[in-house]
Coordinates of C-alpha atoms in Angstrom, one line a residue:
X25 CA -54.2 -59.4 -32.2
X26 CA -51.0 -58.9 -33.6
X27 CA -49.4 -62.0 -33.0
X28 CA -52.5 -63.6 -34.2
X29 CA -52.2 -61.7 -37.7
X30 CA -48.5 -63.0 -37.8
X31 CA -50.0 -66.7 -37.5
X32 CA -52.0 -66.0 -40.5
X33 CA -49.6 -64.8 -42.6
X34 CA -47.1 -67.3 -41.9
X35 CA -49.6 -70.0 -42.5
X36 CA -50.4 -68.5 -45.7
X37 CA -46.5 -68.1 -46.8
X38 CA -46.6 -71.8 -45.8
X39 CA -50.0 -72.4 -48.1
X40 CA -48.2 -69.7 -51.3
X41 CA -44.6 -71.3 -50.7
X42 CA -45.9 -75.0 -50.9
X43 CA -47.6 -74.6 -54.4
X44 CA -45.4 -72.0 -56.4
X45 CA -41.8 -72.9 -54.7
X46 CA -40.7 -76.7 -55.2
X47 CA -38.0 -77.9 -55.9
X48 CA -38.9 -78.5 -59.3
X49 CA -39.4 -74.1 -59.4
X50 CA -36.1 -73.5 -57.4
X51 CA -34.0 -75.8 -59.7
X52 CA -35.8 -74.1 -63.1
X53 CA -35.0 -70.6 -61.5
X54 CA -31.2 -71.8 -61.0
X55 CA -31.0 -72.7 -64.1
X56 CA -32.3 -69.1 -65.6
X57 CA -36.0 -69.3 -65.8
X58 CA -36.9 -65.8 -65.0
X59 CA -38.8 -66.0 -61.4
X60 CA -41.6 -63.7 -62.7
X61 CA -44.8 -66.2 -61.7
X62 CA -43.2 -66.8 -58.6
X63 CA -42.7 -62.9 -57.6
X64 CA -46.0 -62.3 -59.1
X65 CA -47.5 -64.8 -56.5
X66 CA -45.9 -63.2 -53.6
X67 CA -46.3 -59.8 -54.8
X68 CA -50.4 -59.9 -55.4
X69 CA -50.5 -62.1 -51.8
X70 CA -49.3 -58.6 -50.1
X71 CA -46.5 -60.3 -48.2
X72 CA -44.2 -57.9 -49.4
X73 CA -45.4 -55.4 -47.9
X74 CA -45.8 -56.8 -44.3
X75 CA -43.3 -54.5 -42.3
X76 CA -44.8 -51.2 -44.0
X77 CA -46.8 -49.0 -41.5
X78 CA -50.6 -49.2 -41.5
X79 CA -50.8 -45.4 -42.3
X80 CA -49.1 -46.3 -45.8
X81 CA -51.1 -49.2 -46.7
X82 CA -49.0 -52.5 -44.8
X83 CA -50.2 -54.3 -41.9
X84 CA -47.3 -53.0 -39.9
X85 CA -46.0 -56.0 -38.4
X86 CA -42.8 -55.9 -36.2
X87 CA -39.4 -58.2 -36.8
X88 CA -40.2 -60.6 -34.2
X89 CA -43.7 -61.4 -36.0
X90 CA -42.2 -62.1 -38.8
X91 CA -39.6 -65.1 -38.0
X92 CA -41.5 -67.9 -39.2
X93 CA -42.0 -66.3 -42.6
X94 CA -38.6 -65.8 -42.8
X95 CA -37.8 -69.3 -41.8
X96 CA -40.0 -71.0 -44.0
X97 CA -38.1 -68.9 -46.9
X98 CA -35.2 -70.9 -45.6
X99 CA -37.5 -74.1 -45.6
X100 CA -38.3 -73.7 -49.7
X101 CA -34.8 -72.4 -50.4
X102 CA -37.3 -69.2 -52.3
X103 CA -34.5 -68.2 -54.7
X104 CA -36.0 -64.6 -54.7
X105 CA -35.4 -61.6 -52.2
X106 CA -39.2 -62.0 -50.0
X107 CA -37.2 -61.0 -46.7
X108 CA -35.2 -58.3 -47.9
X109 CA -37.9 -56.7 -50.0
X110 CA -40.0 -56.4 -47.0
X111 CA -37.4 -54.8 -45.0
X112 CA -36.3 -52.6 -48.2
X113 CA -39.8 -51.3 -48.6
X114 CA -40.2 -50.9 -44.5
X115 CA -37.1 -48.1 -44.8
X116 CA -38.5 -45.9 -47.6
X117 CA -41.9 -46.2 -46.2
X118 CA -40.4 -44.9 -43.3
X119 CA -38.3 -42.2 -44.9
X120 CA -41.3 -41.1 -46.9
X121 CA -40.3 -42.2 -50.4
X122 CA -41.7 -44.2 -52.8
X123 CA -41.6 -48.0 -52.7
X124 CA -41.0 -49.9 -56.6
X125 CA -42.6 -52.6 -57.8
X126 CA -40.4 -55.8 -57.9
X127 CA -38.0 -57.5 -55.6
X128 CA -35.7 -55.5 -54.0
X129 CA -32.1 -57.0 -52.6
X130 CA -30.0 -55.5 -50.3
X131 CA -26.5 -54.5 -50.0
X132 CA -23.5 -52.8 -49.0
X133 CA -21.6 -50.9 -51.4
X134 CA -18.2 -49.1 -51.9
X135 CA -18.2 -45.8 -54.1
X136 CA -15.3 -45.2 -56.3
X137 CA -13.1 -42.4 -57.4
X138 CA -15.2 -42.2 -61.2
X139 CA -18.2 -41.9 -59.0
X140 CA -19.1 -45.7 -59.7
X141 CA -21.0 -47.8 -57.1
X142 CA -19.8 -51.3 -56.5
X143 CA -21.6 -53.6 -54.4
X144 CA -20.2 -57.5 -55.1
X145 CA -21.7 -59.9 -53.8
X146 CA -25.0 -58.6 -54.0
X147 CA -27.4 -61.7 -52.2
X148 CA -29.8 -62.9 -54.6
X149 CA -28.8 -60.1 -57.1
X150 CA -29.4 -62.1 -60.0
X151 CA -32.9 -62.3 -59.7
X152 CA -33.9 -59.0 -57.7
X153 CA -35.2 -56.0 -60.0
X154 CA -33.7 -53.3 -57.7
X155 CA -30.9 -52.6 -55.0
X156 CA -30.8 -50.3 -51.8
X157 CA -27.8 -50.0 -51.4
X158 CA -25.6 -48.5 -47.9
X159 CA -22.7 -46.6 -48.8
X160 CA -19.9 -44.2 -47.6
X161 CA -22.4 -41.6 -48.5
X162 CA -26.1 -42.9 -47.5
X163 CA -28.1 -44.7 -49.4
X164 CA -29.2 -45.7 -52.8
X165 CA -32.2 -47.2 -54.3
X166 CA -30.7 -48.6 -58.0
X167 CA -32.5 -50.7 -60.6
X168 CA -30.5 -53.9 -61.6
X169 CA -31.1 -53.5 -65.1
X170 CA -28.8 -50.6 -65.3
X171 CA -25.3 -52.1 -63.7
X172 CA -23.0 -54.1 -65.0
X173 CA -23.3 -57.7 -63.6
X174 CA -20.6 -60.2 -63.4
X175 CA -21.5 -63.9 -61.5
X176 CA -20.4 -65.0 -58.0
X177 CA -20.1 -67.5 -56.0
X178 CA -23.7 -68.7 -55.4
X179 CA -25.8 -68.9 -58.7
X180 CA -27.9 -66.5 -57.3
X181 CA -26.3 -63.8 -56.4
X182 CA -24.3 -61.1 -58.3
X183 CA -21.7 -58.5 -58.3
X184 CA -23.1 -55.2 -59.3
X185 CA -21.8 -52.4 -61.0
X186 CA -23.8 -48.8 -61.1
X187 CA -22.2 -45.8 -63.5
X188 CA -21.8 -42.6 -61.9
X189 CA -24.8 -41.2 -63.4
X190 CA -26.8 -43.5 -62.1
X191 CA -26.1 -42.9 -58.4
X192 CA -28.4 -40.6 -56.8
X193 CA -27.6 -40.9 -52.5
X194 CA -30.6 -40.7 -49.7
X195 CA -29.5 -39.0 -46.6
X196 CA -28.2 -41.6 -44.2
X197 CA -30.5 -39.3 -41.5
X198 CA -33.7 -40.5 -43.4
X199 CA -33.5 -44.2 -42.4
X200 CA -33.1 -43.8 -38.9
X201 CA -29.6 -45.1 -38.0
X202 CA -30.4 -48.8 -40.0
X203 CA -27.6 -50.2 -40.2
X204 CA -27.3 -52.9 -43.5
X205 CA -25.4 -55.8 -42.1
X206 CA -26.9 -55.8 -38.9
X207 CA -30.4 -56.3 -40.7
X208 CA -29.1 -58.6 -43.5
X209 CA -27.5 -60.8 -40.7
X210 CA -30.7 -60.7 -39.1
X211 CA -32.6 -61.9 -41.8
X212 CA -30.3 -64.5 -43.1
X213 CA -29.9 -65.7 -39.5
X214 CA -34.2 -66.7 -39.7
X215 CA -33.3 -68.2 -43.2
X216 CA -30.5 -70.6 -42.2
X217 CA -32.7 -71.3 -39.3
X218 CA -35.5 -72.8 -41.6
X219 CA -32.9 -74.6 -44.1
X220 CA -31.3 -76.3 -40.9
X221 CA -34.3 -77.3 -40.1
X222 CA -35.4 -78.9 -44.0
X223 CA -31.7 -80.8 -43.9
X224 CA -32.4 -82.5 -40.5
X225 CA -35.9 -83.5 -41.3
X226 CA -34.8 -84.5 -44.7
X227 CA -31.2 -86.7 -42.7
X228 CA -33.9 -87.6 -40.3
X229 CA -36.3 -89.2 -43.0
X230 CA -33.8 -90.7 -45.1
X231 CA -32.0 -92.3 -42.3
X232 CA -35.2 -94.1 -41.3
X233 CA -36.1 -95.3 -44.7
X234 CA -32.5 -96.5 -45.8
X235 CA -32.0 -99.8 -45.6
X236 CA -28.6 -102.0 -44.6
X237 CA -27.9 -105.5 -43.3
X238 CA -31.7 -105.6 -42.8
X239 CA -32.8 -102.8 -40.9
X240 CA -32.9 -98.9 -41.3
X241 CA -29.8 -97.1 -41.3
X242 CA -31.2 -95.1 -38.1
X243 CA -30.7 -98.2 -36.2
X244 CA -27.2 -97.9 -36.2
X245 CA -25.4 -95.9 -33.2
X246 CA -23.3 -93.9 -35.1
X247 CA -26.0 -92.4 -37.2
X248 CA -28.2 -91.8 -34.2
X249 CA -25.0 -90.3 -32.6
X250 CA -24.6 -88.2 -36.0
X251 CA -28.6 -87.5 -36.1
X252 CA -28.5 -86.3 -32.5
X253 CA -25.9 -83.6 -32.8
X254 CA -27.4 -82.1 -35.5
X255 CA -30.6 -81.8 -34.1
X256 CA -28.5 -79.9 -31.2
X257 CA -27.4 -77.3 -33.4
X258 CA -30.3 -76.7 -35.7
X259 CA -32.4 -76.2 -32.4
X260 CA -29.9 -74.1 -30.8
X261 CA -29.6 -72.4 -34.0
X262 CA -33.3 -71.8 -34.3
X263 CA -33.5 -70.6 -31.3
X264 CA -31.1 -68.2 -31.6
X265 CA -32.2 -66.8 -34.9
X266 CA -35.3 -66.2 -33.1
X267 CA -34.0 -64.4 -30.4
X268 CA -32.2 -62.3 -33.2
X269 CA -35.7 -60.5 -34.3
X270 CA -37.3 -60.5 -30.6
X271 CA -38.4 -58.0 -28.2
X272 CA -35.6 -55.7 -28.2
X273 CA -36.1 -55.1 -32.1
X274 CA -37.5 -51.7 -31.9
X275 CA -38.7 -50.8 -35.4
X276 CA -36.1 -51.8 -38.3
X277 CA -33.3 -51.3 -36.2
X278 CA -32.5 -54.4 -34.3
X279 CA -30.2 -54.8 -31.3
X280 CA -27.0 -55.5 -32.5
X281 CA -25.7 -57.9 -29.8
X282 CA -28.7 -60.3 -30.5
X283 CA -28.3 -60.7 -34.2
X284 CA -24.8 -60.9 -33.3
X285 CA -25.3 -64.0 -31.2
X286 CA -28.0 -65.3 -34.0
X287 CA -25.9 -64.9 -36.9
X288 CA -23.1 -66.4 -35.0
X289 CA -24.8 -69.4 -33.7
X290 CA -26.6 -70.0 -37.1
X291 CA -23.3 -70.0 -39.1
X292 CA -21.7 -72.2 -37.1
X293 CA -24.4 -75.1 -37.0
X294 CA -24.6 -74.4 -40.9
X295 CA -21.2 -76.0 -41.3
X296 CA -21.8 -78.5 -39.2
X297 CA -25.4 -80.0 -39.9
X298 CA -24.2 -79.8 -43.7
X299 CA -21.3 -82.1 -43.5
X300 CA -23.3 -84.3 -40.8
X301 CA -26.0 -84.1 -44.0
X302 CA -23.9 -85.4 -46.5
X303 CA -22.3 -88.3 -44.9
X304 CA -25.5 -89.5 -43.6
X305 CA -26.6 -89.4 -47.0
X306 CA -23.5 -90.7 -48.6
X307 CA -22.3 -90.5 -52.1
X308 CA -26.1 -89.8 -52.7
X309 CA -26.8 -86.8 -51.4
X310 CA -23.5 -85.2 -53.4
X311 CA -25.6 -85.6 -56.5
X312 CA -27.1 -83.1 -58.3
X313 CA -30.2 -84.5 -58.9
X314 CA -31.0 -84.8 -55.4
X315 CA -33.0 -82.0 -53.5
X316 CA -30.7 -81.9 -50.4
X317 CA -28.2 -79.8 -52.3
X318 CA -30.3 -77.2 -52.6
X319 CA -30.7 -76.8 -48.9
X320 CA -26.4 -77.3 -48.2
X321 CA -25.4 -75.2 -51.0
X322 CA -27.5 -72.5 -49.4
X323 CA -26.4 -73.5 -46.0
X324 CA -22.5 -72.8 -46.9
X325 CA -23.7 -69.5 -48.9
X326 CA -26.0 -68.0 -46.2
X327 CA -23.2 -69.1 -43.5
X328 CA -20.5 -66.3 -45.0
X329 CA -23.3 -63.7 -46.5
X330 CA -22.9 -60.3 -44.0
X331 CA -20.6 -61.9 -42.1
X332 CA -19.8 -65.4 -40.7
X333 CA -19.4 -66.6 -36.9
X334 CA -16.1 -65.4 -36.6
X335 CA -16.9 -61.7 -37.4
X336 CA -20.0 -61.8 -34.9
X337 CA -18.3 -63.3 -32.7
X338 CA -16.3 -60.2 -32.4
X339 CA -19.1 -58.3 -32.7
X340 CA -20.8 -59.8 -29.7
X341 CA -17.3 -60.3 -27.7
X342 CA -16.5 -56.9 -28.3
X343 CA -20.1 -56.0 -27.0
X344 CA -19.6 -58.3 -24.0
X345 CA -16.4 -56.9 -22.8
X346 CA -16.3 -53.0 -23.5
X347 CA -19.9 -52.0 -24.3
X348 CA -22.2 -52.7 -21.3
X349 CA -22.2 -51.6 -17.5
X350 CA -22.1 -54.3 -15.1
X351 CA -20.8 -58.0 -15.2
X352 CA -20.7 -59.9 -18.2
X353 CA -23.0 -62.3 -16.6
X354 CA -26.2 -59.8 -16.7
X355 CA -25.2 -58.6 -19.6
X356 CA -25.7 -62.6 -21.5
X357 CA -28.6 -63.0 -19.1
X358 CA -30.3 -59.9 -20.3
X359 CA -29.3 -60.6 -23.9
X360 CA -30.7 -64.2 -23.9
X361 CA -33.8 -63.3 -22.4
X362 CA -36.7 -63.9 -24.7
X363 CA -39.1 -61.9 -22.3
X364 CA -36.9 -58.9 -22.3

C-alpha cells in the first residue's frame, strides 16, 4: 500500500511540477520574482508534509518512498526548498514542536563569540522563509527575514546571519541523533540524480536533431562515444542516489555509508556529464538563453553542496576500513545491496 501511495504522489509532483515549474518559472524566479505561486502550489498539494507521521496529520512516508519526488525536483531544477522542507518538518514533528508555514532550508551553522549564528552557504536560502539550523549547540529553527543576508555562489542560495537574540537552541537529544549533512547529502544526492538525467535526455535529443554534412550529429562516433559515457554515469549515478534513501534508512536518520557512496557517485558523474553536455552542445548550450544551463549550473552547485566526492569518499573509505567487522568485501556487498 505504501509503495503504491509513493507512486501517486510522485505522479502527482510530476503532474504539479510540469504546470507551475518551467523553465520560463525557474528563470523568472532567478531573476527575483518572489516564488510565492509556486510554493503556494506545493504547499496546498500537501507534498510538504509527506515524511510527517500519520498521527500528526502526514501520510508518513519513509526516505526510500520518496526518491522519485526528489529526483523529479532535480528534473525541473524547482528553485525552492520541496526536499528539505519535507525533511525539516519530519524532525520537529518528530520532536513534538510545531511545524511553520513556508519553505524551510536546511543548514549547518557555526555560533560565534557575540552569540551570532552564521550559516553561509545556506542551499536555496534566498528563497526559503525559515532555517533549521545544526549547530555546536543543537538546533535552531530561524526565520530568514530576520538575518542578515549577503549572495553566494549560486543565485539561489545565501549566506545567513542571525543576531544573538534571535537564537533560541533545541536540544540536539530531541531529533534523534539526525545528523544535517548526512541528510542534505542524501537529498541532494536524489536531486542531481534527476538533473543528470534532464542533461542526458536533453544531449540525447539535441544530438539526434542537429544536423552536419547531412545527417544528425548522433551519427558521428565520437558523439555516440561521448553520449554513451554519459549515459554510464547518470545511470550509475541514479542508481546510487537511490540506494542512498533505501532500506537501511530507518526513519530520518539514514545510513551513513550509503549516502556516502550516493553523494559520492552523484558528484562525480555531475562533473563529468556536464562538460560531456556542453561540448555536445557546442558554443550553444553556453548561452544563456538556452535551458541546459539551468540543469549544469545546478549540476556544478549540487556537486560541492554538503560535501563533494572527495569528502565522501573519505567518509565511506574511512567506513570501509576501520568501522565494520569482517572483510571489506561483505562489507560493499552488504552496503550495495538493494534488498538489504
Amino acid at each position: 500500500m505504501q509503495e503504491q501511495e509513493s507512486d501517486l504522489f510522485a505522479d502527482a509532483v510530476r503532474q504539479l511540477l510540469q504546470g507551475e515549474c518551467t523553465p520560463a518559472h525557474v528563470r523568472a524566479i532567478e531573476a527575483g520574482a518572489a516564488p510565492r505561486a509556486l510554493w503556494a502550489a506545493l504547499e496546498q498539494s500537501g507534498f510538504a508534509d509527506a515524511l510527517v507521521p500519520e498521527a500528526q496529520g502526514g501520510p508518513g512516508l519513509e526516505l526510500a518512498q520518496l526518491f522519485d519526488v526528489w529526483s523529479l525536483c532535480g528534473s525541473h531544477a524547482l528553485p525552492v526548498p520541496l526536499a528539505e522542507t519535507m525533511v525539516a518538518r519530519a524532525l520537529l514533528a518528530h520532536a513534538g514542536m510545531a511545524r511553520p508555514e513556508g519553505s524551510i532550508a536546511l543548514a549547518q551553522g557555526r555560533l560565534r563569540n557575540d552569540g551570532s549564528l552564521h550559516a553561509m552557504p545556506v542551499h536555496l536560502g534566498a528563497v526559503a522563509d525559515s532555517v533549521l539550523v545544526q549547530h555546536g549547540r543543537g538546533w535552531s529553527l530561524l526565520p530568514v527575514a530576520r538575518a542578515a543576508s549577503g549572495p553566494a555562489a549560486f543565485c539561489l542560495d545565501a549566506d545567513l546571519c542571525w543576531p544573538a537574540a534571535e537564537v533560541r537552541s533545541l536540544a540536539p537529544d530531541q531529533f534523534h541523533g539526525a545528523d544535517l549533512r548526512t541528510l542534505q547529502a542524501c537529498l541532494l544526492a536524489a536531486q542531481l540524480a534527476g538533473a543528470l538525467m534532464e542533461v542526458f535526455q536533453r544531449t540525447l535529443q539535441y544530438a539526434n536533431e542537429r544536423q552536419q554534412f547531412g545527417r544528425p550529429i548522433g551519427k558521428f562516433q565520437a558523439i555516440q562515444h561521448q553520449l554513451a559515457v554519459m549515459s554510464e554515469h547518470v545511470f550509475a549515478a541514479r542508481m546510487a542516489a537511490r540506494l542512498g534513501c533505501a532500506a537501511r534508512a530507518q526513519g530520518l536518520v539514514p545510513d551513513r555509508l550509503r549516502v556516502a557512496v550516493a553523494k559520492a557517485r552523484c558528484s562525480q558523474a555531475a562533473l563529468a556529464v556536464a562538460e560531456a553536455a556542453h561540448a555536445i552542445h557546442g558554443a550553444m548550450g553556453f548561452t544563456e538563453e538556452y535551458d541546459l544551463q539551468l540543469f549544469t549550473r545546478r549540476l556544478h552547485a549540487w556537486r560541492q553542496a554538503a560535501g563533494s566526492e572527495s569528502h565522501w569518499h573519505g567518509v565511506a573509505g574511512e567506513a570501509l576500513v576501520h568501522g565494520h567487522q569482517g572483510s571489506t568485501l561483505d562489507a560493499i556487498r552488504s552496503t550495495t545491496d538493494m534488498t538489504a
